[in-house]
Amino acid sequence: MAMAEPEGAPKESFRPSMLIYDTRYRAITIQVLVLAGVLALIGWLVNNTLHNLEILGKPLGFGFLFEPASYDINQRLIEYNSRDTHLRAAFVGLLNTLLVAAAGCALATIIGLFVGVLRLSKNWLVGRLMTVYVEGFRNVPVLLWILLTMAILIDTAPRPAAFRKGEASMLFDAIAITNRGIYIPEPVFSRSLGNIHLFGSSSLRFDVSLDLVAILVALIAGIIASILVRRWADRVQEETGDRPTTWHIRTALVVVPPVLVLWALGFHLVYPELKGFNFKGGIHLRNSFIALWLALSLYTAAFIAEIVRAGIQSVPKGQTEAALALGLSGGQTMRLVILPQALRVIIPPLISQYLNLTKNSSLAIAVGYMDITGTLGGITLNQTGRELESIMLLMLVYLAISLSISSVMNWYNKRVKLKER
Amino acid sequence: MAETTYVRTEMLPPKPPPPTQTGVIGWLRENLFDGWKNTLLTLVALYVIYALLSAALPWFLHAVWNAESLNECREIIKASWGPEADGACFAVIRDRWHQMLYGFYPQDLYWRPNLAFVLMLVALSPVLFPNLPRKMLVFSLIYPFLGYWLLWGGTVWAPVSWALGFILGYFAFILVNDRGGTILAAIAAVVVPVLWWLFGAGPFADLVQSLIPISLADVESRQFGGFMLSVTIGITGIVGSLPLGIILALGRQSNLLMVKSLSVGFIEFIRGVPLITLLFVASTLLNIFMPPGTNFDIILRVVIMVTLFSAAYVAEVVRGGLAALPKGQYEAAAALGLDYWKSMRLVILPQALKIAIPGIVSTFIGLFKDTTLVSIIGLMDPIGLTNAIRANAEWQGIIWELYGFVALVFWIFCFSMSRYSMYLESRLETGHR
C-alpha cells in the first residue's frame, strides 16, 4: 500500500506572490520579463527604422542589387565589367576576400611555424630576435602595418621606367617589383581543355578551368594511392615486424601524376615583359593586394608563433623520453608522439587566428583592395545610398564565413577530444 | 696488517672547470656555437642584425629635427652629410606634435585634456594597484563624469544630473529591496534612473545652471583627434566592456533558456562580424534606428560599438574562466546557503576572473589597437592624421618617421598593458609551490 499523504498537510495552491518568491516560478517570471524587454526594444528599433526610412523615401528592398553597378574593379578572379549588377560586384568582392584570406592564412602559418619553433631554439641570439619580432608585431595595430606596407611599396619600389634605364632589374628575369605592383610569370596551357561555364548568365556565373580540375584530380588520386601504400606497409609491419621502405614510391605517387598532366596540357610560363611604359604579360599583383596580404600575414604570424610555442611546450618532456625508450627514432617520436599531442593544443586557437585574419581582411578598404567590404560596403553603399541593406548583407556574409569556419573547428575539437574512460 | 700509506686521507680541492666551459667563452659555446647548425643560425642572425643596423643607424644619426618640409629636410641632410646620405626627418613630428596629440582641439584649451589625462591616472591607480588606500575609489567613481566635463566642456550640471541618475537608482534599489524583494528592486533600479535621464535630467541641469552657472567652453566631437581620441575611446571601451562582458558570460552560463539563448546569439553575432562593419553601423545606421530627430554624438556612437564588440570577446574569455572552475566550488557556495548573486560575487567570479586575466587583458590590448579603425569612418585618430599629413604637399613622401612614431606610442601602451597583466597574475598567484 502506498504511503498516504500526512493528514492535514497544507495543500499548496498557487498564489501570485509565488511568481516572485518561489524559485520554481521565479525563473519563468524573469524569462518572461527579459523576453518582453528585448521584444519591446527590438520593436521600438524596427519601428523607428521603418519610420525613418519612410521619411528618407527609401523603403526596405534589395532590388538595387540587380541594377548595373557601373564601377570598375581592377583586380578580380572572375570576369566582370561595369555593366554587371551590384550583386555580381559583391560576388567579385567576396572572391577577393576569400583569396586574400586563404593566401594570408597560408603565409601566416608558414612564418608563424618558423618563428614559433625558432623562438624555442637553444640559440640565444635567434630566440631573442624572434621575441623582438613577436612583441613588435603584435603590439602595433594591424591597420598601421597595412598602411605602412602600402606606403613602402608605392614610395620606394622602382617605377617601371627604371627597368628600361637599367636602374632596376627583375628578380631571376621573371619577377618585376615596381611601384605599380608586382609582376610574376603566368602559367599557361598550350593544349588547354577549356572551361565549364556555370550558372548561365546570372550574376553568380563563373568559369571552372578544366585544366585545374584535371591537375587536382591527378593530385588527389596520387595522394589516395600513397595512403593505400602506407596501409599496405602498416599491414606488412604488423605481420612480419619489418617495415618496407616506401617513401620513394609514395613521393613518386604524389608527384608524378600531376607532372604528367601538366606536361600533357602543355604547361609553360609566360614572363612579364617591359612594353612601353609598363609591364605586359604575366600576372599583375596590385600593391593593395600585396600590402594587405603581407601585413596581415606578418601580423597574424606573430600570434601563430606564440600558439605554436605554447603547443610544443605543452607536451611534457617525459613523452619524448618515453618514446625514445620505446625505441622510436627522432622523426617517429615527433610524428607519432609529440605532434599529435601538440596539435590538439595548437589547432583550435590557430583556427580562431584564421578567423581573425579573415575578419581583418575587411581593412582592405583602407588601401583600396576591392574585397566585399570595398564593393558591397563601399562603392555600392555610397552609390545606391542603401546603407541598411548593404551593411546587413555584408554582416551576413561575414557571419556565414565565420560560422562555417567555427563549425569546422567544433568538428575537429570533437574528433581529437581526449576520450576519458 | 701493512700500513696503507698510499691512501689519501683528505679530499683534493676541485679543479676549476676548463676555460672553454665557463665565463663568456663557455656561455658563447653553449648558447651560440653549439654544433654546426647552431653556428649557422648564429651567423645568419648576426647578418640580419647587421643588415638592420647598417640601414637604421645612419638614418637615425642623420636625423633632422628642425625643418618646414620634407624637401628642406633632404637639403639639410645633403648639405651636412653628403649627397648620398639618407636621414630621418623627425621635423614632421615636431611640426605636427600638437596635432598628433590633440587633433584639432582648441589650442588654448589644451590644459583640459592634459588635466583629464593626469586625473585619469589618479582614478585608475586604486583600481590597478590594490595597496593604495581604498578611499581613492570614490574619486574613481566620480572621474567618468569629471573627465567628460573636462573634455567636452559645457555646463557642469549636465554630468552631475546624469550621476544623480545612478544615485537615484541606488536608493530605489535599497528602498524596494527592503519591502518587495530583489527582483522588484532590480526593476526599480533600472526604471527610476531611465525615467530620470529621459525626463528629469535635462530640465534639472538647465534649472541649476540658471541658478548657479558653472561651465566650460564647449568642444565639438569633430575637433577631437590624435592620441587623445584613441585613449578616450580605448579607456571608455575598456571600462564599459568588462562589466558588460561579465554579465554576458553569466548569461551564457545561465540555466534560464531565454537569457542563455539571447546571450549566445549576441556573442556569436558580434564575434562573427568584423569591427569595421559595426563602425559602419555607428557612422551611418545608428541614427536610423533612433527616433527621428535624435542626433547622437559620433564619438559616443563609436564608443558604444567598440564596447559591444569587445564585451563579446571578454564574455568568451570569462566563460573560459567559469568553465575552468571545479564544480565543487558552485556546489559549496550553494551549500553555504548563498543565493545566486552572492555566490557569484563572493565565490565564483573572484576565482574565474583570476583565471581569465591574461585573456581579458589581451582582449583590451586588441580593443586599444582597434581604435585605429575609426580613421576609416573619418575620425582623426593618429592613423587618420598620418594619412592627412602624408597627403599634405609639405610632407608628401614621408613614411617611416610618422608611422614609426605612431607605432612606437601604440607599442608602449600595449606592451605595458601586457606587462601589467603579468604583474597581476603573479600577485594573485595563490598556488602553493
PDB file of C-alpha atoms in Angstrom, chain A residues 54-265:
ATOM      1  CA  GLU A  54       9.819  56.365 -44.901  1.00  0.00           C
ATOM      2  CA  ILE A  55      10.937  59.922 -44.171  1.00  0.00           C
ATOM      3  CA  LEU A  56      14.078  59.377 -46.274  1.00  0.00           C
ATOM      4  CA  GLY A  57      11.946  57.861 -49.056  1.00  0.00           C
ATOM      5  CA  LYS A  58      13.954  54.613 -49.177  1.00  0.00           C
ATOM      6  CA  PRO A  59      11.624  51.684 -48.432  1.00  0.00           C
ATOM      7  CA  LEU A  60      13.439  48.500 -47.487  1.00  0.00           C
ATOM      8  CA  GLY A  61      14.237  46.391 -50.554  1.00  0.00           C
ATOM      9  CA  PHE A  62      17.012  44.515 -52.254  1.00  0.00           C
ATOM     10  CA  GLY A  63      16.120  45.444 -55.833  1.00  0.00           C
ATOM     11  CA  PHE A  64      19.191  47.651 -56.105  1.00  0.00           C
ATOM     12  CA  LEU A  65      21.357  44.535 -56.204  1.00  0.00           C
ATOM     13  CA  PHE A  66      20.154  43.821 -59.736  1.00  0.00           C
ATOM     14  CA  GLU A  67      20.839  47.273 -61.125  1.00  0.00           C
ATOM     15  CA  PRO A  68      24.024  47.913 -63.104  1.00  0.00           C
ATOM     16  CA  ALA A  69      26.959  48.636 -60.787  1.00  0.00           C
ATOM     17  CA  SER A  70      28.713  50.971 -63.269  1.00  0.00           C
ATOM     18  CA  TYR A  71      32.023  50.938 -61.484  1.00  0.00           C
ATOM     19  CA  ASP A  72      35.194  49.070 -62.305  1.00  0.00           C
ATOM     20  CA  ILE A  73      37.041  46.548 -60.178  1.00  0.00           C
ATOM     21  CA  ASN A  74      40.673  46.397 -61.180  1.00  0.00           C
ATOM     22  CA  GLN A  75      41.650  43.157 -59.508  1.00  0.00           C
ATOM     23  CA  ARG A  76      39.308  40.236 -59.939  1.00  0.00           C
ATOM     24  CA  LEU A  77      39.277  36.484 -60.187  1.00  0.00           C
ATOM     25  CA  ILE A  78      36.269  36.228 -62.466  1.00  0.00           C
ATOM     26  CA  GLU A  79      35.174  38.160 -65.488  1.00  0.00           C
ATOM     27  CA  TYR A  80      33.330  41.388 -64.644  1.00  0.00           C
ATOM     28  CA  ASN A  81      32.629  44.706 -66.306  1.00  0.00           C
ATOM     29  CA  SER A  82      30.962  47.888 -65.177  1.00  0.00           C
ATOM     30  CA  ARG A  83      27.639  46.937 -66.838  1.00  0.00           C
ATOM     31  CA  ASP A  84      27.291  43.977 -64.471  1.00  0.00           C
ATOM     32  CA  THR A  85      24.988  44.157 -61.477  1.00  0.00           C
ATOM     33  CA  HIS A  86      25.816  45.190 -57.916  1.00  0.00           C
ATOM     34  CA  LEU A  87      25.288  41.566 -56.934  1.00  0.00           C
ATOM     35  CA  ARG A  88      27.974  40.498 -59.385  1.00  0.00           C
ATOM     36  CA  ALA A  89      30.296  43.178 -57.952  1.00  0.00           C
ATOM     37  CA  ALA A  90      29.654  41.856 -54.447  1.00  0.00           C
ATOM     38  CA  PHE A  91      30.420  38.336 -55.685  1.00  0.00           C
ATOM     39  CA  VAL A  92      33.721  39.536 -57.184  1.00  0.00           C
ATOM     40  CA  GLY A  93      34.464  41.195 -53.842  1.00  0.00           C
ATOM     41  CA  LEU A  94      33.628  38.038 -51.903  1.00  0.00           C
ATOM     42  CA  LEU A  95      36.043  36.017 -54.046  1.00  0.00           C
ATOM     43  CA  ASN A  96      38.723  38.673 -53.443  1.00  0.00           C
ATOM     44  CA  THR A  97      38.116  38.428 -49.698  1.00  0.00           C
ATOM     45  CA  LEU A  98      38.454  34.658 -49.821  1.00  0.00           C
ATOM     46  CA  LEU A  99      41.600  34.958 -51.961  1.00  0.00           C
ATOM     47  CA  VAL A 100      43.425  37.277 -49.604  1.00  0.00           C
ATOM     48  CA  ALA A 101      42.206  35.306 -46.581  1.00  0.00           C
ATOM     49  CA  ALA A 102      43.427  31.987 -47.994  1.00  0.00           C
ATOM     50  CA  ALA A 103      46.772  33.417 -49.129  1.00  0.00           C
ATOM     51  CA  GLY A 104      47.172  35.193 -45.798  1.00  0.00           C
ATOM     52  CA  CYS A 105      46.395  32.089 -43.735  1.00  0.00           C
ATOM     53  CA  ALA A 106      48.906  30.048 -45.735  1.00  0.00           C
ATOM     54  CA  LEU A 107      51.745  32.565 -45.431  1.00  0.00           C
ATOM     55  CA  ALA A 108      50.959  33.352 -41.780  1.00  0.00           C
ATOM     56  CA  THR A 109      51.058  29.656 -40.901  1.00  0.00           C
ATOM     57  CA  ILE A 110      54.430  29.182 -42.569  1.00  0.00           C
ATOM     58  CA  ILE A 111      56.011  32.239 -40.929  1.00  0.00           C
ATOM     59  CA  GLY A 112      54.323  31.509 -37.605  1.00  0.00           C
ATOM     60  CA  LEU A 113      55.548  27.885 -37.510  1.00  0.00           C
ATOM     61  CA  PHE A 114      59.042  29.006 -38.396  1.00  0.00           C
ATOM     62  CA  VAL A 115      59.172  31.787 -35.808  1.00  0.00           C
ATOM     63  CA  GLY A 116      57.478  29.718 -33.100  1.00  0.00           C
ATOM     64  CA  VAL A 117      59.972  26.867 -33.483  1.00  0.00           C
ATOM     65  CA  LEU A 118      62.952  29.223 -33.702  1.00  0.00           C
ATOM     66  CA  ARG A 119      61.792  31.040 -30.574  1.00  0.00           C
ATOM     67  CA  LEU A 120      62.295  27.798 -28.655  1.00  0.00           C
ATOM     68  CA  SER A 121      65.707  27.315 -30.210  1.00  0.00           C
ATOM     69  CA  LYS A 122      68.648  26.806 -27.882  1.00  0.00           C
ATOM     70  CA  ASN A 123      70.389  29.574 -29.796  1.00  0.00           C
ATOM     71  CA  TRP A 124      70.160  32.644 -27.579  1.00  0.00           C
ATOM     72  CA  LEU A 125      70.533  35.218 -30.349  1.00  0.00           C
ATOM     73  CA  VAL A 126      67.892  33.667 -32.617  1.00  0.00           C
ATOM     74  CA  GLY A 127      65.500  33.272 -29.698  1.00  0.00           C
ATOM     75  CA  ARG A 128      65.849  36.963 -28.838  1.00  0.00           C
ATOM     76  CA  LEU A 129      65.402  38.061 -32.456  1.00  0.00           C
ATOM     77  CA  MET A 130      62.181  36.082 -32.705  1.00  0.00           C
ATOM     78  CA  THR A 131      60.936  37.559 -29.410  1.00  0.00           C
ATOM     79  CA  VAL A 132      61.541  41.027 -30.824  1.00  0.00           C
ATOM     80  CA  TYR A 133      59.561  40.069 -33.940  1.00  0.00           C
ATOM     81  CA  VAL A 134      56.615  38.696 -31.968  1.00  0.00           C
ATOM     82  CA  GLU A 135      56.418  41.518 -29.425  1.00  0.00           C
ATOM     83  CA  GLY A 136      56.974  44.119 -32.131  1.00  0.00           C
ATOM     84  CA  PHE A 137      54.273  42.940 -34.474  1.00  0.00           C
ATOM     85  CA  ARG A 138      51.508  42.046 -32.097  1.00  0.00           C
ATOM     86  CA  ASN A 139      51.637  45.253 -30.069  1.00  0.00           C
ATOM     87  CA  VAL A 140      51.069  47.561 -33.019  1.00  0.00           C
ATOM     88  CA  PRO A 141      47.692  47.936 -34.814  1.00  0.00           C
ATOM     89  CA  VAL A 142      47.336  45.829 -37.937  1.00  0.00           C
ATOM     90  CA  LEU A 143      45.900  48.808 -39.823  1.00  0.00           C
ATOM     91  CA  LEU A 144      49.213  50.604 -39.323  1.00  0.00           C
ATOM     92  CA  TRP A 145      51.121  47.627 -40.731  1.00  0.00           C
ATOM     93  CA  ILE A 146      48.857  47.558 -43.781  1.00  0.00           C
ATOM     94  CA  LEU A 147      49.250  51.271 -44.482  1.00  0.00           C
ATOM     95  CA  LEU A 148      52.993  51.170 -43.816  1.00  0.00           C
ATOM     96  CA  THR A 149      53.498  48.276 -46.235  1.00  0.00           C
ATOM     97  CA  MET A 150      51.416  50.077 -48.839  1.00  0.00           C
ATOM     98  CA  ALA A 151      53.450  53.279 -48.391  1.00  0.00           C
ATOM     99  CA  ILE A 152      56.734  51.408 -48.688  1.00  0.00           C
ATOM    100  CA  LEU A 153      55.606  49.623 -51.861  1.00  0.00           C
ATOM    101  CA  ILE A 154      54.400  52.806 -53.525  1.00  0.00           C
ATOM    102  CA  ASP A 155      57.171  55.156 -52.468  1.00  0.00           C
ATOM    103  CA  THR A 156      60.280  53.009 -52.510  1.00  0.00           C
ATOM    104  CA  ALA A 157      59.763  50.410 -55.258  1.00  0.00           C
ATOM    105  CA  PRO A 158      61.217  51.466 -58.648  1.00  0.00           C
ATOM    106  CA  ARG A 159      58.997  52.827 -61.407  1.00  0.00           C
ATOM    107  CA  PRO A 160      58.584  50.580 -64.474  1.00  0.00           C
ATOM    108  CA  ALA A 161      60.653  53.126 -66.449  1.00  0.00           C
ATOM    109  CA  ALA A 162      63.604  52.458 -64.146  1.00  0.00           C
ATOM    110  CA  PHE A 163      63.801  48.931 -65.597  1.00  0.00           C
ATOM    111  CA  ARG A 164      64.334  50.395 -69.069  1.00  0.00           C
ATOM    112  CA  LYS A 165      67.192  52.601 -67.924  1.00  0.00           C
ATOM    113  CA  GLY A 166      68.768  49.676 -66.120  1.00  0.00           C
ATOM    114  CA  GLU A 167      68.407  51.268 -62.685  1.00  0.00           C
ATOM    115  CA  ALA A 168      66.354  48.287 -61.551  1.00  0.00           C
ATOM    116  CA  SER A 169      66.347  44.693 -62.675  1.00  0.00           C
ATOM    117  CA  MET A 170      63.937  41.781 -62.496  1.00  0.00           C
ATOM    118  CA  LEU A 171      64.454  39.005 -59.988  1.00  0.00           C
ATOM    119  CA  PHE A 172      65.600  35.843 -61.834  1.00  0.00           C
ATOM    120  CA  ASP A 173      64.454  37.604 -65.032  1.00  0.00           C
ATOM    121  CA  ALA A 174      60.933  36.572 -64.033  1.00  0.00           C
ATOM    122  CA  ILE A 175      59.579  38.797 -61.256  1.00  0.00           C
ATOM    123  CA  ALA A 176      59.370  42.568 -61.556  1.00  0.00           C
ATOM    124  CA  ILE A 177      58.778  44.573 -58.381  1.00  0.00           C
ATOM    125  CA  THR A 178      57.520  48.022 -59.384  1.00  0.00           C
ATOM    126  CA  ASN A 179      55.672  50.810 -57.654  1.00  0.00           C
ATOM    127  CA  ARG A 180      52.582  49.757 -59.625  1.00  0.00           C
ATOM    128  CA  GLY A 181      52.618  46.273 -58.214  1.00  0.00           C
ATOM    129  CA  ILE A 182      54.470  43.026 -58.690  1.00  0.00           C
ATOM    130  CA  TYR A 183      54.508  41.151 -61.987  1.00  0.00           C
ATOM    131  CA  ILE A 184      55.023  37.395 -61.790  1.00  0.00           C
ATOM    132  CA  PRO A 185      55.069  34.715 -64.512  1.00  0.00           C
ATOM    133  CA  GLU A 186      51.701  33.319 -65.522  1.00  0.00           C
ATOM    134  CA  PRO A 187      51.133  29.591 -66.015  1.00  0.00           C
ATOM    135  CA  VAL A 188      49.625  28.914 -69.434  1.00  0.00           C
ATOM    136  CA  PHE A 189      48.457  25.683 -71.053  1.00  0.00           C
ATOM    137  CA  SER A 190      49.023  25.382 -74.797  1.00  0.00           C
ATOM    138  CA  ARG A 191      46.734  22.337 -75.079  1.00  0.00           C
ATOM    139  CA  SER A 192      44.103  23.659 -72.696  1.00  0.00           C
ATOM    140  CA  LEU A 193      40.917  21.699 -72.047  1.00  0.00           C
ATOM    141  CA  GLY A 194      38.838  24.881 -71.847  1.00  0.00           C
ATOM    142  CA  ASN A 195      36.368  25.979 -69.213  1.00  0.00           C
ATOM    143  CA  ILE A 196      32.993  24.880 -67.927  1.00  0.00           C
ATOM    144  CA  HIS A 197      30.572  27.744 -67.727  1.00  0.00           C
ATOM    145  CA  LEU A 198      28.392  27.587 -64.613  1.00  0.00           C
ATOM    146  CA  PHE A 199      25.146  29.394 -63.809  1.00  0.00           C
ATOM    147  CA  GLY A 200      24.433  30.683 -67.321  1.00  0.00           C
ATOM    148  CA  SER A 201      24.315  34.448 -67.453  1.00  0.00           C
ATOM    149  CA  SER A 202      23.188  35.121 -63.888  1.00  0.00           C
ATOM    150  CA  SER A 203      25.133  37.385 -61.533  1.00  0.00           C
ATOM    151  CA  LEU A 204      26.792  34.392 -59.908  1.00  0.00           C
ATOM    152  CA  ARG A 205      28.118  32.877 -63.164  1.00  0.00           C
ATOM    153  CA  PHE A 206      31.696  31.719 -63.181  1.00  0.00           C
ATOM    154  CA  ASP A 207      34.051  29.582 -65.213  1.00  0.00           C
ATOM    155  CA  VAL A 208      35.760  26.495 -63.881  1.00  0.00           C
ATOM    156  CA  SER A 209      39.038  25.757 -65.612  1.00  0.00           C
ATOM    157  CA  LEU A 210      39.107  22.102 -66.667  1.00  0.00           C
ATOM    158  CA  ASP A 211      42.921  22.226 -66.604  1.00  0.00           C
ATOM    159  CA  LEU A 212      42.826  22.990 -62.907  1.00  0.00           C
ATOM    160  CA  VAL A 213      40.267  20.240 -62.333  1.00  0.00           C
ATOM    161  CA  ALA A 214      42.459  17.734 -64.162  1.00  0.00           C
ATOM    162  CA  ILE A 215      45.527  18.656 -62.108  1.00  0.00           C
ATOM    163  CA  LEU A 216      43.566  18.434 -58.865  1.00  0.00           C
ATOM    164  CA  VAL A 217      42.115  15.050 -59.809  1.00  0.00           C
ATOM    165  CA  ALA A 218      45.604  13.728 -60.590  1.00  0.00           C
ATOM    166  CA  LEU A 219      46.952  15.075 -57.302  1.00  0.00           C
ATOM    167  CA  ILE A 220      44.120  13.617 -55.230  1.00  0.00           C
ATOM    168  CA  ALA A 221      44.415  10.248 -56.994  1.00  0.00           C
ATOM    169  CA  GLY A 222      48.139  10.249 -56.210  1.00  0.00           C
ATOM    170  CA  ILE A 223      47.518  11.030 -52.557  1.00  0.00           C
ATOM    171  CA  ILE A 224      44.931   8.267 -52.258  1.00  0.00           C
ATOM    172  CA  ALA A 225      47.328   5.791 -53.857  1.00  0.00           C
ATOM    173  CA  SER A 226      50.035   6.904 -51.460  1.00  0.00           C
ATOM    174  CA  ILE A 227      47.733   6.311 -48.500  1.00  0.00           C
ATOM    175  CA  LEU A 228      46.967   2.827 -49.817  1.00  0.00           C
ATOM    176  CA  VAL A 229      50.696   2.106 -49.974  1.00  0.00           C
ATOM    177  CA  ARG A 230      51.059   3.273 -46.390  1.00  0.00           C
ATOM    178  CA  ARG A 231      48.247   0.969 -45.281  1.00  0.00           C
ATOM    179  CA  TRP A 232      49.967  -1.891 -47.069  1.00  0.00           C
ATOM    180  CA  ALA A 233      53.241  -1.049 -45.296  1.00  0.00           C
ATOM    181  CA  ASP A 234      51.422  -0.967 -41.956  1.00  0.00           C
ATOM    182  CA  ARG A 235      49.956  -4.376 -42.639  1.00  0.00           C
ATOM    183  CA  VAL A 236      53.340  -5.860 -43.596  1.00  0.00           C
ATOM    184  CA  GLN A 237      54.855  -4.380 -40.455  1.00  0.00           C
ATOM    185  CA  GLU A 238      52.158  -5.882 -38.283  1.00  0.00           C
ATOM    186  CA  GLU A 239      52.590  -9.308 -39.850  1.00  0.00           C
ATOM    187  CA  THR A 240      56.351  -9.550 -40.146  1.00  0.00           C
ATOM    188  CA  GLY A 241      57.722  -6.832 -37.865  1.00  0.00           C
ATOM    189  CA  ASP A 242      59.718  -5.246 -40.680  1.00  0.00           C
ATOM    190  CA  ARG A 243      58.511  -2.101 -42.361  1.00  0.00           C
ATOM    191  CA  PRO A 244      59.204  -1.965 -46.109  1.00  0.00           C
ATOM    192  CA  THR A 245      60.813   1.284 -47.267  1.00  0.00           C
ATOM    193  CA  THR A 246      58.067   3.136 -49.083  1.00  0.00           C
ATOM    194  CA  TRP A 247      58.984   6.822 -49.048  1.00  0.00           C
ATOM    195  CA  HIS A 248      60.292   6.847 -52.620  1.00  0.00           C
ATOM    196  CA  ILE A 249      57.221   5.088 -54.004  1.00  0.00           C
ATOM    197  CA  ARG A 250      54.907   7.384 -52.054  1.00  0.00           C
ATOM    198  CA  THR A 251      56.703  10.568 -53.172  1.00  0.00           C
ATOM    199  CA  ALA A 252      56.584   9.390 -56.776  1.00  0.00           C
ATOM    200  CA  LEU A 253      52.863   8.586 -56.490  1.00  0.00           C
ATOM    201  CA  VAL A 254      52.108  12.096 -55.296  1.00  0.00           C
ATOM    202  CA  VAL A 255      54.440  13.993 -57.634  1.00  0.00           C
ATOM    203  CA  VAL A 256      54.372  12.088 -60.923  1.00  0.00           C
ATOM    204  CA  PRO A 257      50.645  12.181 -61.915  1.00  0.00           C
ATOM    205  CA  PRO A 258      50.258  15.993 -61.656  1.00  0.00           C
ATOM    206  CA  VAL A 259      53.542  16.498 -63.515  1.00  0.00           C
ATOM    207  CA  LEU A 260      52.356  14.152 -66.270  1.00  0.00           C
ATOM    208  CA  VAL A 261      49.066  16.030 -66.538  1.00  0.00           C
ATOM    209  CA  LEU A 262      50.932  19.356 -66.657  1.00  0.00           C
ATOM    210  CA  TRP A 263      53.128  18.020 -69.468  1.00  0.00           C
ATOM    211  CA  ALA A 264      50.121  16.677 -71.343  1.00  0.00           C
ATOM    212  CA  LEU A 265      48.379  20.042 -71.118  1.00  0.00           C
TER     213      LEU A 265
END
